[in-house]
Amino acid sequence: MGSFFIEGIRNLEGIVEIGGSKNAALPIIASTVLSGREYIIENIPDIEDVRMMFEILTSMGCIAQFENGLALIDTRGLNTHAVPEDLVKKIRSSIILMGAILGRTGNVEVAYPGGCEIGLRPIDLHLKGFKKLGVSICEKNGILYGKVNNPAGCEIQLDYPSVGATENIMLFAVNTEGKTVIYNAAREPEIVDLQNFLNKCGYKVSGAGTSTIIIEGIKNVPTDTIDYKIISDRIEAGTYLSAATTMRSKIYIKNIEKSHFKSITSLYEDAGCEIREAYHTIIVTNERRIKALEKITTQPYPGFPTDMQAQFMASMAIADGTTIIEETVFDSRFKHVPELQKMGADITTIGRVAVVNGVKRLHGAEVDAKDLRGGAALVIAAIGAEGMTKVNNIYHINRGYEHFMDKLRNLGVIITAIEE
Ligand code: EPZ
């Protein structure tokens, strides 16, 4: 399971290089199944979730591996349409393979992904989109069986701008005869990156980044090698920005796309952080205790991202004043609250609303990471807490943050890890 030990009250100073976006990499890795060819992809983060996706592709007859920081994927050897059940259970975002496998083989077998630490995670919008596009889906003993019957492009209205549903529908529609329009599509930058990758592969997608995505189905694309570079991870960048607010700090956050990051940086500027922008770098200076922000609500992009809610709460836990945080995207994404309370945070939750009364300082404690972003939030809280904090179950954190401990050490954090 593994634990971090963090000694608090450390001013942060130095440079952190942001890696490739986990949430751009996973759908792009899935999309390599669509057409059997070789892919050389730069900036894919070397994290547990990516390695799990590589393991799934390899178990299905493909080649998927890291070589000197590059991801080498070759999907010509795909020899099944069944995704190994034990692996789906390990990484629920593997459901994103459904659209690509259906598009490539006309069939798919995949275990129904369970809920996870942050909520039920239904996939009804994915399945509704596939059915409209001419796929028959049935479920038996927890396995989903999909079969392409009479595929045809169509108009799909998403009830909610689901990131995964938008991506899965895109991945099936790109080689489905006719024109598909997705209304109320998710607008996240990771969707734009997927569109750019698909177009580089020879498909025809437009509108990503807006609520309406248009896909002209193309049956056969060339099979030459594709090279591509993934966008940087805006949530990783926001996580280090959060860490800078817990102490006096001056840090340089490099390799970011500023436009993807606006909803995050603007909040921290309102809280009193000084943020100066260079081209792909921001310089964050924090000289004093940050101010509470009256009310923050998580929203689909371009609103404040749910993936930053826990880290932001850790910052507000020691801010001057009271902040109300409303989590509107997932139904149970406050599992970090009891752990922050063990460190002395004054937080009350009612349903999806948390009232955070900032205290001057937290104190070290033994706490348990319950999910990826909540775990990162506990580390952030520990940096600004009196004394030593032990964060258990750090495998949650290693799922999504590349070289997390090394990057924090480079900023002056005293942190060690033990694998239990
Ligand atoms: C993606 O998850 C991200 N994961 C999540 O990041 C992120 O929090 C989320 O989008 C929202 O931005 C990846 O990209 C791998 P959704 P996804 O479908 O696609 C409901 C992280 O920490 N919904 O946009 O699963 C769902 O229950 C992770 O990096 C349905 O009701 O998110 C949720 O309440 C966590 N039916 C809301 O929509 C569906 O068919 C948003 O889910 C699909 C979703």
PDB file of C-alpha atoms and ligand atoms in Angstrom, residues 21-24 26-27 49 91-96 116 118-128 158-167 186 188 190 233-235 299-301 305-308 311 327-333 352 371-374 399-401, ligand 1:
ATOM      1  CA  SER A  21      -1.929  14.828 -18.927  1.00  0.00           C
ATOM      2  CA  LYS A  22      -3.205  11.552 -17.446  1.00  0.00           C
ATOM      3  CA  ASN A  23      -6.716  12.326 -18.680  1.00  0.00           C
ATOM      4  CA  ALA A  24      -5.520  13.054 -22.202  1.00  0.00           C
ATOM      5  CA  LEU A  26      -5.795   7.392 -21.307  1.00  0.00           C
ATOM      6  CA  PRO A  27      -8.346   8.050 -24.104  1.00  0.00           C
ATOM      7  CA  ASP A  49      -3.033   4.098 -14.684  1.00  0.00           C
ATOM      8  CA  ILE A  91      -8.720   0.619 -13.735  1.00  0.00           C
ATOM      9  CA  ARG A  92     -12.307   1.682 -14.371  1.00  0.00           C
ATOM     10  CA  SER A  93     -11.299   4.232 -16.998  1.00  0.00           C
ATOM     11  CA  SER A  94     -10.537   1.227 -19.241  1.00  0.00           C
ATOM     12  CA  ILE A  95     -14.218   1.472 -20.189  1.00  0.00           C
ATOM     13  CA  ILE A  96     -12.935   4.033 -22.701  1.00  0.00           C
ATOM     14  CA  CYS A 116     -15.059   3.841  -7.254  1.00  0.00           C
ATOM     15  CA  ILE A 118     -15.594   9.086  -5.665  1.00  0.00           C
ATOM     16  CA  GLY A 119     -19.005   7.809  -6.573  1.00  0.00           C
ATOM     17  CA  LEU A 120     -21.207   5.474  -8.555  1.00  0.00           C
ATOM     18  CA  ARG A 121     -19.633   6.321 -11.950  1.00  0.00           C
ATOM     19  CA  PRO A 122     -22.541   5.054 -14.148  1.00  0.00           C
ATOM     20  CA  ILE A 123     -21.960   4.591 -17.891  1.00  0.00           C
ATOM     21  CA  ASP A 124     -25.554   4.961 -19.097  1.00  0.00           C
ATOM     22  CA  LEU A 125     -24.643   7.907 -21.348  1.00  0.00           C
ATOM     23  CA  HIS A 126     -21.877   5.862 -23.021  1.00  0.00           C
ATOM     24  CA  LEU A 127     -24.283   2.981 -23.712  1.00  0.00           C
ATOM     25  CA  LYS A 128     -27.101   5.253 -24.897  1.00  0.00           C
ATOM     26  CA  LEU A 158     -25.837  14.032 -24.007  1.00  0.00           C
ATOM     27  CA  ASP A 159     -27.971  14.565 -20.881  1.00  0.00           C
ATOM     28  CA  TYR A 160     -24.770  15.655 -19.109  1.00  0.00           C
ATOM     29  CA  PRO A 161     -21.425  16.781 -20.641  1.00  0.00           C
ATOM     30  CA  SER A 162     -19.745  13.542 -19.580  1.00  0.00           C
ATOM     31  CA  VAL A 163     -16.028  13.444 -20.461  1.00  0.00           C
ATOM     32  CA  GLY A 164     -15.904   9.662 -20.806  1.00  0.00           C
ATOM     33  CA  ALA A 165     -19.157   9.385 -22.744  1.00  0.00           C
ATOM     34  CA  THR A 166     -18.028  12.126 -25.159  1.00  0.00           C
ATOM     35  CA  GLU A 167     -14.714  10.319 -25.721  1.00  0.00           C
ATOM     36  CA  ALA A 186     -17.752  17.792 -22.697  1.00  0.00           C
ATOM     37  CA  GLU A 188     -12.308  19.689 -21.519  1.00  0.00           C
ATOM     38  CA  GLU A 190      -8.299  16.564 -23.036  1.00  0.00           C
ATOM     39  CA  ASP A 233      -1.509  17.991 -17.094  1.00  0.00           C
ATOM     40  CA  ARG A 234      -3.489  20.993 -15.842  1.00  0.00           C
ATOM     41  CA  ILE A 235      -4.550  19.148 -12.681  1.00  0.00           C
ATOM     42  CA  GLN A 299     -18.281  22.545 -12.754  1.00  0.00           C
ATOM     43  CA  PRO A 300     -17.552  20.862 -16.078  1.00  0.00           C
ATOM     44  CA  TYR A 301     -14.863  22.689 -18.068  1.00  0.00           C
ATOM     45  CA  PRO A 305     -12.581  21.371 -12.081  1.00  0.00           C
ATOM     46  CA  THR A 306     -13.821  18.691  -9.689  1.00  0.00           C
ATOM     47  CA  ASP A 307     -10.327  17.173  -9.899  1.00  0.00           C
ATOM     48  CA  MET A 308      -9.014  20.228  -8.039  1.00  0.00           C
ATOM     49  CA  GLN A 311      -6.489  20.165  -3.261  1.00  0.00           C
ATOM     50  CA  GLU A 327     -19.112  19.493  -5.383  1.00  0.00           C
ATOM     51  CA  THR A 328     -21.614  19.242  -8.246  1.00  0.00           C
ATOM     52  CA  VAL A 329     -19.912  16.655 -10.481  1.00  0.00           C
ATOM     53  CA  PHE A 330     -19.489  13.496  -8.363  1.00  0.00           C
ATOM     54  CA  ASP A 331     -21.764  12.134  -5.677  1.00  0.00           C
ATOM     55  CA  SER A 332     -19.186  11.272  -3.047  1.00  0.00           C
ATOM     56  CA  ARG A 333     -15.995  13.224  -3.426  1.00  0.00           C
ATOM     57  CA  ARG A 352     -22.301  17.812  -1.516  1.00  0.00           C
ATOM     58  CA  ASP A 371      -8.604   8.353  -3.755  1.00  0.00           C
ATOM     59  CA  LEU A 372      -6.162  10.021  -6.124  1.00  0.00           C
ATOM     60  CA  ARG A 373      -6.925  13.707  -5.637  1.00  0.00           C
ATOM     61  CA  GLY A 374      -7.908  13.368  -1.977  1.00  0.00           C
ATOM     62  CA  ARG A 399      -1.908   6.157  -9.990  1.00  0.00           C
ATOM     63  CA  GLY A 400      -1.996   9.711 -11.294  1.00  0.00           C
ATOM     64  CA  TYR A 401       1.097  11.708 -10.290  1.00  0.00           C
TER      65      TYR A 401
HETATM   66  C1  EPZ B   1     -13.210  11.983 -16.309  1.00  0.00           C
HETATM   67  O1  EPZ B   1     -13.931  10.962 -15.634  1.00  0.00           O
HETATM   68  C2  EPZ B   1     -11.861  12.056 -15.619  1.00  0.00           C
HETATM   69  N1  EPZ B   1     -11.155  10.782 -15.764  1.00  0.00           N
HETATM   70  C3  EPZ B   1     -12.063  12.362 -14.137  1.00  0.00           C
HETATM   71  O2  EPZ B   1     -10.765  12.492 -13.547  1.00  0.00           O
HETATM   72  C4  EPZ B   1     -12.786  13.705 -14.020  1.00  0.00           C
HETATM   73  O3  EPZ B   1     -13.050  13.965 -12.659  1.00  0.00           O
HETATM   74  C5  EPZ B   1     -14.114  13.645 -14.793  1.00  0.00           C
HETATM   75  O4  EPZ B   1     -13.868  13.259 -16.172  1.00  0.00           O
HETATM   76  C6  EPZ B   1     -14.837  14.982 -14.798  1.00  0.00           C
HETATM   77  O5  EPZ B   1     -14.012  15.948 -15.331  1.00  0.00           O
HETATM   78  C7  EPZ B   1     -10.503  10.530 -16.936  1.00  0.00           C
HETATM   79  O6  EPZ B   1     -10.524  11.319 -17.857  1.00  0.00           O
HETATM   80  C8  EPZ B   1      -9.760   9.236 -16.991  1.00  0.00           C
HETATM   81  P1  EPZ B   1     -17.683  12.059 -16.404  1.00  0.00           P
HETATM   82  P2  EPZ B   1     -15.343  10.441 -16.251  1.00  0.00           P
HETATM   83  O7  EPZ B   1     -18.196  10.995 -17.283  1.00  0.00           O
HETATM   84  O8  EPZ B   1     -15.261  10.434 -17.712  1.00  0.00           O
HETATM   85  C9  EPZ B   1     -21.899  11.180 -14.462  1.00  0.00           C
HETATM   86  C10 EPZ B   1      -9.111  12.159 -11.913  1.00  0.00           C
HETATM   87  O9  EPZ B   1      -9.023  12.378 -10.707  1.00  0.00           O
HETATM   88  N2  EPZ B   1     -22.083  10.231 -15.561  1.00  0.00           N
HETATM   89  O10 EPZ B   1     -17.499  13.441 -16.945  1.00  0.00           O
HETATM   90  O11 EPZ B   1     -15.719   9.182 -15.553  1.00  0.00           O
HETATM   91  C11 EPZ B   1     -20.837  10.689 -13.461  1.00  0.00           C
HETATM   92  O12 EPZ B   1     -21.423   9.813 -12.516  1.00  0.00           O
HETATM   93  C12 EPZ B   1     -10.389  11.577 -12.492  1.00  0.00           C
HETATM   94  O13 EPZ B   1      -8.180  12.369 -12.743  1.00  0.00           O
HETATM   95  C13 EPZ B   1     -23.326   9.620 -15.716  1.00  0.00           C
HETATM   96  O14 EPZ B   1     -24.257   9.861 -14.957  1.00  0.00           O
HETATM   97  O15 EPZ B   1     -16.294  11.610 -15.752  1.00  0.00           O
HETATM   98  C14 EPZ B   1     -20.367  11.959 -12.825  1.00  0.00           C
HETATM   99  O16 EPZ B   1     -21.257  12.313 -11.792  1.00  0.00           O
HETATM  100  C15 EPZ B   1     -11.468  11.382 -11.445  1.00  0.00           C
HETATM  101  N3  EPZ B   1     -23.489   8.724 -16.728  1.00  0.00           N
HETATM  102  C16 EPZ B   1     -20.480  12.981 -13.967  1.00  0.00           C
HETATM  103  O17 EPZ B   1     -21.332  12.395 -14.955  1.00  0.00           O
HETATM  104  C17 EPZ B   1     -22.459   8.422 -17.597  1.00  0.00           C
HETATM  105  O18 EPZ B   1     -22.680   7.607 -18.515  1.00  0.00           O
HETATM  106  C18 EPZ B   1     -19.142  13.304 -14.617  1.00  0.00           C
HETATM  107  O19 EPZ B   1     -18.603  12.102 -15.100  1.00  0.00           O
HETATM  108  C19 EPZ B   1     -21.222   9.052 -17.423  1.00  0.00           C
HETATM  109  C20 EPZ B   1     -21.050   9.953 -16.396  1.00  0.00           C
END
